[in-house]
Short mmCIF file of the C-alpha atoms (twelve columns), coordinates in Angstrom:
data_MODEL
# 
_entry.id   MODEL 
# 
loop_
_atom_site.group_PDB 
_atom_site.id 
_atom_site.type_symbol 
_atom_site.label_atom_id 
_atom_site.label_alt_id 
_atom_site.label_comp_id 
_atom_site.label_asym_id 
_atom_site.label_seq_id 
_atom_site.Cartn_x 
_atom_site.Cartn_y 
_atom_site.Cartn_z 
_atom_site.pdbx_PDB_model_num 
ATOM 1   C CA . VAL A 1   -1.979  17.598  2.699   1 
ATOM 2   C CA . ASN A 2   -0.282  19.377  -0.210  1 
ATOM 3   C CA . ASP A 3   2.431   22.051  -0.040  1 
ATOM 4   C CA . ASP A 4   -0.244  24.757  0.283   1 
ATOM 5   C CA . ASN A 5   -1.585  23.022  3.434   1 
ATOM 6   C CA . GLU A 6   -4.761  22.093  1.592   1 
ATOM 7   C CA . ILE A 7   -6.319  18.819  2.722   1 
ATOM 8   C CA . PHE A 8   -7.773  16.231  0.357   1 
ATOM 9   C CA . TYR A 9   -10.145 13.883  2.148   1 
ATOM 10  C CA . PHE A 10  -11.709 10.759  0.718   1 
ATOM 11  C CA . THR A 11  -14.975 8.998   1.492   1 
ATOM 12  C CA . SER A 12  -16.758 5.921   0.138   1 
ATOM 13  C CA . LEU A 13  -20.435 6.492   -0.620  1 
ATOM 14  C CA . SER A 14  -23.241 4.554   -2.273  1 
ATOM 15  C CA . GLU A 15  -25.166 7.258   -4.076  1 
ATOM 16  C CA . PHE A 16  -27.462 4.975   -6.060  1 
ATOM 17  C CA . TYR A 17  -27.887 2.052   -3.619  1 
ATOM 18  C CA . ALA A 18  -25.231 0.068   -5.437  1 
ATOM 19  C CA . GLY A 19  -21.514 -0.400  -4.812  1 
ATOM 20  C CA . LEU A 20  -19.545 2.089   -2.748  1 
ATOM 21  C CA . ASP A 21  -17.622 4.606   -4.869  1 
ATOM 22  C CA . ILE A 22  -14.810 6.950   -3.825  1 
ATOM 23  C CA . TYR A 23  -15.336 10.701  -3.585  1 
ATOM 24  C CA . VAL A 24  -12.831 13.432  -2.732  1 
ATOM 25  C CA . ARG A 25  -13.147 16.976  -1.410  1 
ATOM 26  C CA . LYS A 26  -10.540 19.638  -0.687  1 
ATOM 27  C CA . VAL A 27  -10.359 21.948  2.326   1 
ATOM 28  C CA . ASP A 28  -8.057  24.953  2.780   1 
ATOM 29  C CA . VAL A 29  -5.946  25.777  5.825   1 
ATOM 30  C CA . ASN A 30  -8.862  27.691  7.389   1 
ATOM 31  C CA . GLY A 31  -11.230 24.736  7.102   1 
ATOM 32  C CA . SER A 32  -13.216 26.136  4.179   1 
ATOM 33  C CA . VAL A 33  -14.455 23.604  1.623   1 
ATOM 34  C CA . LEU A 34  -13.031 24.666  -1.751  1 
ATOM 35  C CA . TRP A 35  -15.270 22.754  -4.163  1 
ATOM 36  C CA . ASP A 36  -19.025 23.061  -4.563  1 
ATOM 37  C CA . ALA A 37  -19.395 19.267  -4.717  1 
ATOM 38  C CA . PRO A 38  -17.158 16.251  -4.121  1 
ATOM 39  C CA . LYS A 39  -15.366 14.746  -7.120  1 
ATOM 40  C CA . ASN A 40  -16.225 11.144  -8.008  1 
ATOM 41  C CA . LEU A 41  -13.121 8.982   -8.557  1 
ATOM 42  C CA . THR A 42  -14.611 5.515   -9.151  1 
ATOM 43  C CA . PHE A 43  -17.674 4.402   -11.124 1 
ATOM 44  C CA . ASN A 44  -18.462 0.744   -10.502 1 
ATOM 45  C CA . PHE A 45  -21.897 -0.491  -9.429  1 
ATOM 46  C CA . ASP A 46  -20.625 -4.028  -8.768  1 
ATOM 47  C CA . THR A 47  -17.820 -3.391  -6.249  1 
ATOM 48  C CA . ASP A 48  -17.078 -1.467  -3.067  1 
ATOM 49  C CA . ALA A 49  -14.059 0.864   -3.270  1 
ATOM 50  C CA . PHE A 50  -12.033 2.219   -0.339  1 
ATOM 51  C CA . VAL A 51  -8.941  4.451   -0.305  1 
ATOM 52  C CA . LYS A 52  -6.023  2.730   1.445   1 
ATOM 53  C CA . ALA A 53  -3.220  5.291   1.043   1 
ATOM 54  C CA . ALA A 54  -2.620  8.700   -0.525  1 
ATOM 55  C CA . PHE A 55  0.554   10.676  -1.203  1 
ATOM 56  C CA . LYS A 56  0.961   14.272  -2.348  1 
ATOM 57  C CA . THR A 57  2.451   14.933  -5.788  1 
ATOM 58  C CA . GLN A 58  4.804   17.693  -6.908  1 
ATOM 59  C CA . SER A 59  1.984   19.244  -8.964  1 
ATOM 60  C CA . GLY A 60  -0.211  19.763  -5.895  1 
ATOM 61  C CA . GLY A 61  -2.399  16.729  -6.493  1 
ATOM 62  C CA . VAL A 62  -2.593  13.264  -4.954  1 
ATOM 63  C CA . PHE A 63  -1.400  9.760   -5.849  1 
ATOM 64  C CA . VAL A 64  -4.094  7.396   -4.530  1 
ATOM 65  C CA . ILE A 65  -4.152  3.663   -3.798  1 
ATOM 66  C CA . TYR A 66  -7.530  2.031   -3.369  1 
ATOM 67  C CA . GLN A 67  -9.022  -1.436  -2.902  1 
ATOM 68  C CA . GLU A 68  -12.045 -2.745  -4.805  1 
ATOM 69  C CA . THR A 69  -13.931 -5.688  -3.328  1 
ATOM 70  C CA . ALA A 70  -16.898 -7.846  -4.267  1 
ATOM 71  C CA . SER A 71  -18.067 -11.321 -3.282  1 
ATOM 72  C CA . GLU A 72  -15.442 -13.087 -5.419  1 
ATOM 73  C CA . LEU A 73  -13.145 -10.155 -6.183  1 
ATOM 74  C CA . LYS A 74  -10.416 -8.224  -4.399  1 
ATOM 75  C CA . ASP A 75  -8.180  -5.953  -6.481  1 
ATOM 76  C CA . ILE A 76  -5.869  -2.983  -5.820  1 
ATOM 77  C CA . TYR A 77  -5.773  0.083   -8.068  1 
ATOM 78  C CA . ILE A 78  -3.777  3.281   -8.307  1 
ATOM 79  C CA . THR A 79  -5.025  6.604   -9.576  1 
ATOM 80  C CA . ALA A 80  -3.844  10.203  -9.496  1 
ATOM 81  C CA . ILE A 81  -5.669  13.517  -9.424  1 
ATOM 82  C CA . ASP A 82  -4.567  17.089  -10.027 1 
ATOM 83  C CA . GLN A 83  -5.093  19.942  -7.570  1 
ATOM 84  C CA . ASP A 84  -8.647  20.388  -8.871  1 
ATOM 85  C CA . GLY A 85  -9.628  16.757  -8.341  1 
ATOM 86  C CA . ASN A 86  -9.485  15.727  -11.987 1 
ATOM 87  C CA . ILE A 87  -8.241  12.201  -12.720 1 
ATOM 88  C CA . LEU A 88  -4.996  12.354  -14.697 1 
ATOM 89  C CA . ASP A 89  -4.621  10.707  -18.092 1 
ATOM 90  C CA . GLY A 90  -3.724  7.023   -17.966 1 
ATOM 91  C CA . PHE A 91  -5.389  6.376   -14.608 1 
ATOM 92  C CA . PRO A 92  -6.714  4.326   -12.912 1 
ATOM 93  C CA . LYS A 93  -4.410  1.307   -13.231 1 
ATOM 94  C CA . GLU A 94  -4.574  -2.141  -11.670 1 
ATOM 95  C CA . VAL A 95  -1.596  -2.935  -9.445  1 
ATOM 96  C CA . SER A 96  -1.465  -6.619  -10.475 1 
ATOM 97  C CA . ASN A 97  -2.921  -8.081  -13.654 1 
ATOM 98  C CA . LEU A 98  -3.160  -11.577 -12.178 1 
ATOM 99  C CA . ASP A 99  -6.664  -12.868 -11.497 1 
ATOM 100 C CA . ASN A 100 -6.254  -13.438 -7.763  1 
ATOM 101 C CA . GLN A 101 -7.414  -11.746 -4.589  1 
ATOM 102 C CA . GLN A 102 -4.949  -9.050  -3.588  1 
ATOM 103 C CA . SER A 103 -5.351  -7.490  -0.141  1 
ATOM 104 C CA . PHE A 104 -3.594  -4.160  0.397   1 
ATOM 105 C CA . GLU A 105 -1.157  -4.129  3.312   1 
ATOM 106 C CA . HIS A 106 0.952   -0.943  3.200   1 
ATOM 107 C CA . ALA A 107 2.687   1.581   0.929   1 
ATOM 108 C CA . VAL A 108 5.502   4.124   1.133   1 
ATOM 109 C CA . ASP A 109 6.656   7.127   -0.908  1 
ATOM 110 C CA . THR A 110 10.392  6.672   -1.498  1 
ATOM 111 C CA . GLY A 111 10.938  10.106  -3.021  1 
ATOM 112 C CA . SER A 112 11.256  8.527   -6.475  1 
ATOM 113 C CA . GLY A 113 7.983   6.610   -6.555  1 
ATOM 114 C CA . VAL A 114 5.476   4.655   -4.493  1 
ATOM 115 C CA . PHE A 115 6.161   1.086   -3.330  1 
ATOM 116 C CA . ILE A 116 2.987   -0.929  -2.614  1 
ATOM 117 C CA . VAL A 117 2.823   -4.143  -0.581  1 
ATOM 118 C CA . TRP A 118 -0.053  -6.611  -0.522  1 
ATOM 119 C CA . LYS A 119 -0.816  -10.179 0.553   1 
ATOM 120 C CA . GLU A 120 -2.228  -12.796 -1.775  1 
ATOM 121 C CA . ASN A 121 -3.142  -16.492 -1.629  1 
ATOM 122 C CA . ARG A 122 -1.787  -18.380 -4.633  1 
ATOM 123 C CA . THR A 123 -0.406  -21.496 -2.956  1 
ATOM 124 C CA . GLY A 124 -2.853  -22.195 -0.136  1 
ATOM 125 C CA . VAL A 125 -1.358  -19.575 2.219   1 
ATOM 126 C CA . GLU A 126 -1.128  -15.807 1.991   1 
ATOM 127 C CA . ASP A 127 2.283   -14.558 0.860   1 
ATOM 128 C CA . VAL A 128 3.642   -11.017 0.558   1 
ATOM 129 C CA . TYR A 129 4.098   -9.306  -2.811  1 
ATOM 130 C CA . GLY A 130 4.964   -5.791  -3.922  1 
ATOM 131 C CA . GLN A 131 5.288   -3.431  -6.853  1 
ATOM 132 C CA . TYR A 132 7.081   -0.113  -7.325  1 
ATOM 133 C CA . PHE A 133 5.515   2.663   -9.437  1 
ATOM 134 C CA . ASP A 134 6.676   6.085   -10.547 1 
ATOM 135 C CA . TYR A 135 4.293   8.988   -10.010 1 
ATOM 136 C CA . ASN A 136 2.850   8.515   -13.493 1 
ATOM 137 C CA . GLY A 137 1.752   5.005   -12.576 1 
ATOM 138 C CA . ASN A 138 4.452   3.177   -14.556 1 
ATOM 139 C CA . PRO A 139 5.994   0.066   -12.946 1 
ATOM 140 C CA . LEU A 140 9.685   0.557   -12.202 1 
ATOM 141 C CA . THR A 141 10.339  -3.183  -12.288 1 
ATOM 142 C CA . SER A 142 10.380  -5.598  -15.220 1 
ATOM 143 C CA . VAL A 143 8.066   -8.118  -13.516 1 
ATOM 144 C CA . ASN A 144 4.359   -8.166  -12.665 1 
ATOM 145 C CA . GLU A 145 5.206   -8.071  -8.982  1 
ATOM 146 C CA . ILE A 146 8.079   -8.602  -6.562  1 
ATOM 147 C CA . GLU A 147 7.930   -11.789 -4.476  1 
ATOM 148 C CA . ILE A 148 8.795   -10.390 -1.065  1 
ATOM 149 C CA . ALA A 149 8.004   -13.304 1.250   1 
ATOM 150 C CA . ILE A 150 7.030   -16.726 -0.101  1 
ATOM 151 C CA . SER A 151 6.896   -19.813 2.123   1 
ATOM 152 C CA . ASP A 152 4.598   -22.552 3.394   1 
ATOM 153 C CA . TYR A 153 3.361   -20.366 6.253   1 
ATOM 154 C CA . GLN A 154 0.619   -17.753 6.508   1 
ATOM 155 C CA . LYS A 155 1.830   -14.138 6.490   1 
ATOM 156 C CA . GLY A 156 0.287   -10.714 6.995   1 
ATOM 157 C CA . GLN A 157 0.314   -7.384  8.845   1 
ATOM 158 C CA . SER A 158 3.088   -6.161  6.553   1 
ATOM 159 C CA . MET A 159 4.613   -2.714  6.918   1 
ATOM 160 C CA . ILE A 160 7.148   -1.067  4.602   1 
ATOM 161 C CA . ALA A 161 9.684   1.696   5.225   1 
ATOM 162 C CA . ALA A 162 11.976  3.447   2.740   1 
ATOM 163 C CA . ASN A 163 15.661  3.993   3.469   1 
ATOM 164 C CA . GLN A 164 17.188  6.612   1.174   1 
ATOM 165 C CA . ILE A 165 20.683  6.157   2.625   1 
ATOM 166 C CA . LEU A 166 20.769  2.452   1.706   1 
ATOM 167 C CA . ASN A 167 18.540  2.894   -1.373  1 
ATOM 168 C CA . GLU A 168 16.254  0.111   -0.215  1 
ATOM 169 C CA . VAL A 169 12.915  -0.613  1.372   1 
ATOM 170 C CA . LEU A 170 12.394  -2.867  4.369   1 
ATOM 171 C CA . VAL A 171 9.201   -4.933  4.588   1 
ATOM 172 C CA . CYS A 172 8.371   -6.428  7.984   1 
ATOM 173 C CA . TYR A 173 5.584   -8.949  8.492   1 
ATOM 174 C CA . GLU A 174 4.243   -11.553 10.896  1 
ATOM 175 C CA . GLU A 175 4.332   -15.236 9.983   1 
ATOM 176 C CA . PHE A 176 2.343   -18.054 11.581  1 
ATOM 177 C CA . ASN A 177 4.503   -21.198 11.789  1 
ATOM 178 C CA . THR A 178 1.519   -23.458 12.781  1 
ATOM 179 C CA . THR A 179 2.436   -22.958 16.453  1 
ATOM 180 C CA . ASP A 180 2.768   -19.214 16.990  1 
ATOM 181 C CA . PHE A 181 3.537   -15.935 15.228  1 
ATOM 182 C CA . ASP A 182 7.061   -14.659 14.511  1 
ATOM 183 C CA . ILE A 183 8.361   -11.415 12.984  1 
ATOM 184 C CA . PHE A 184 10.540  -11.297 9.865   1 
ATOM 185 C CA . CYS A 185 11.818  -8.420  7.728   1 
ATOM 186 C CA . ASN A 186 13.103  -8.485  4.141   1 
ATOM 187 C CA . SER A 187 15.198  -5.707  2.616   1 
ATOM 188 C CA . ILE A 188 14.743  -4.996  -1.108  1 
ATOM 189 C CA . ASP A 189 17.308  -3.172  -3.243  1 
ATOM 190 C CA . LEU A 190 15.714  -0.361  -5.264  1 
ATOM 191 C CA . ASP A 191 18.203  -0.786  -8.120  1 
ATOM 192 C CA . ASP A 192 17.685  -4.453  -8.983  1 
ATOM 193 C CA . PHE A 193 14.629  -5.203  -6.757  1 
ATOM 194 C CA . GLN A 194 16.270  -8.305  -5.321  1 
ATOM 195 C CA . ILE A 195 15.911  -9.377  -1.695  1 
ATOM 196 C CA . ASN A 196 19.104  -8.163  -0.009  1 
ATOM 197 C CA . GLN A 197 18.584  -9.996  3.252   1 
ATOM 198 C CA . THR A 198 15.950  -11.685 5.401   1 
ATOM 199 C CA . TYR A 199 16.028  -10.855 9.106   1 
ATOM 200 C CA . ASN A 200 14.483  -13.070 11.765  1 
ATOM 201 C CA . ILE A 201 13.497  -10.289 14.142  1 
ATOM 202 C CA . ALA A 202 11.567  -12.198 16.814  1 
ATOM 203 C CA . ASN A 203 10.901  -15.936 17.128  1 
ATOM 204 C CA . GLN A 204 10.555  -16.483 20.866  1 
ATOM 205 C CA . ALA A 205 7.852   -18.666 22.376  1 
ATOM 206 C CA . GLY A 206 4.452   -17.011 22.241  1 
ATOM 207 C CA . ASP A 207 3.159   -14.623 19.597  1 
ATOM 208 C CA . GLN A 208 5.105   -11.724 18.128  1 
ATOM 209 C CA . ILE A 209 2.683   -9.729  15.958  1 
ATOM 210 C CA . ASP A 210 1.921   -6.335  14.375  1 
ATOM 211 C CA . PRO A 211 5.404   -5.118  13.394  1 
ATOM 212 C CA . TYR A 212 6.076   -1.410  13.016  1 
ATOM 213 C CA . VAL A 213 9.230   -0.255  11.237  1 
ATOM 214 C CA . TYR A 214 10.749  3.232   11.165  1 
ATOM 215 C CA . PRO A 215 13.911  4.302   9.268   1 
ATOM 216 C CA . ALA A 216 16.449  6.304   11.260  1 
ATOM 217 C CA . LEU A 217 18.495  9.143   9.751   1 
ATOM 218 C CA . ASN A 218 21.711  7.108   10.071  1 
ATOM 219 C CA . GLY A 219 20.445  4.320   7.784   1 
ATOM 220 C CA . HIS A 220 19.374  2.019   10.617  1 
ATOM 221 C CA . TYR A 221 15.834  0.934   11.462  1 
ATOM 222 C CA . MET A 222 13.751  0.871   14.615  1 
ATOM 223 C CA . ILE A 223 11.334  -2.086  14.697  1 
ATOM 224 C CA . VAL A 224 8.698   -2.632  17.370  1 
ATOM 225 C CA . TRP A 225 5.962   -5.251  17.750  1 
ATOM 226 C CA . GLU A 226 3.452   -6.755  20.174  1 
ATOM 227 C CA . ASP A 227 4.683   -9.734  22.153  1 
ATOM 228 C CA . SER A 228 2.859   -12.310 24.303  1 
ATOM 229 C CA . ARG A 229 5.892   -14.236 25.607  1 
# 
């Protein structure tokens, strides 16, 4: 929804019996469709594309994160459109230029850019990585990605929240320690993109899964999860 209360909605369609491409339409506050036809945002016969997150821009358009998948391929892209559905110059862009399978987990608009989190198997288990982009799609870090959670254990179900008071993001995730699932959270400084601290949120017997994190106005966080203890 933009500042004019106009809604952009995205669908994945296979118009020519090939891969699924992304289309967008816009609806006004009264429910009237504003464009004669949906705008096509991806053009790839070999992959299926799905929108994973979208954030409004100051120009009335949308910053979009989408996943492309094929039998041996899984990549994350960003793109941006103006208020008329036109793709902006310089887009789309691949989130990571490494030839691995990146699975989108979560993203947040910090007010200065968009921080994207994904999981990826490079070492035999899935670890958590991230990257921070400005609204023009430029990385705000000097590295290909930020290593958020790297260990010998499988991780996933990541969620990120932005804390403007502390100028950081907090990424919470579940980790399987070969016996059960625990919940951890890592805070990342938005100045130097270093891990400030790792929090062991829940490691009781049984499974603690599906973390949800919400930043409070006083700089604290509320974290909830499912628990089978």
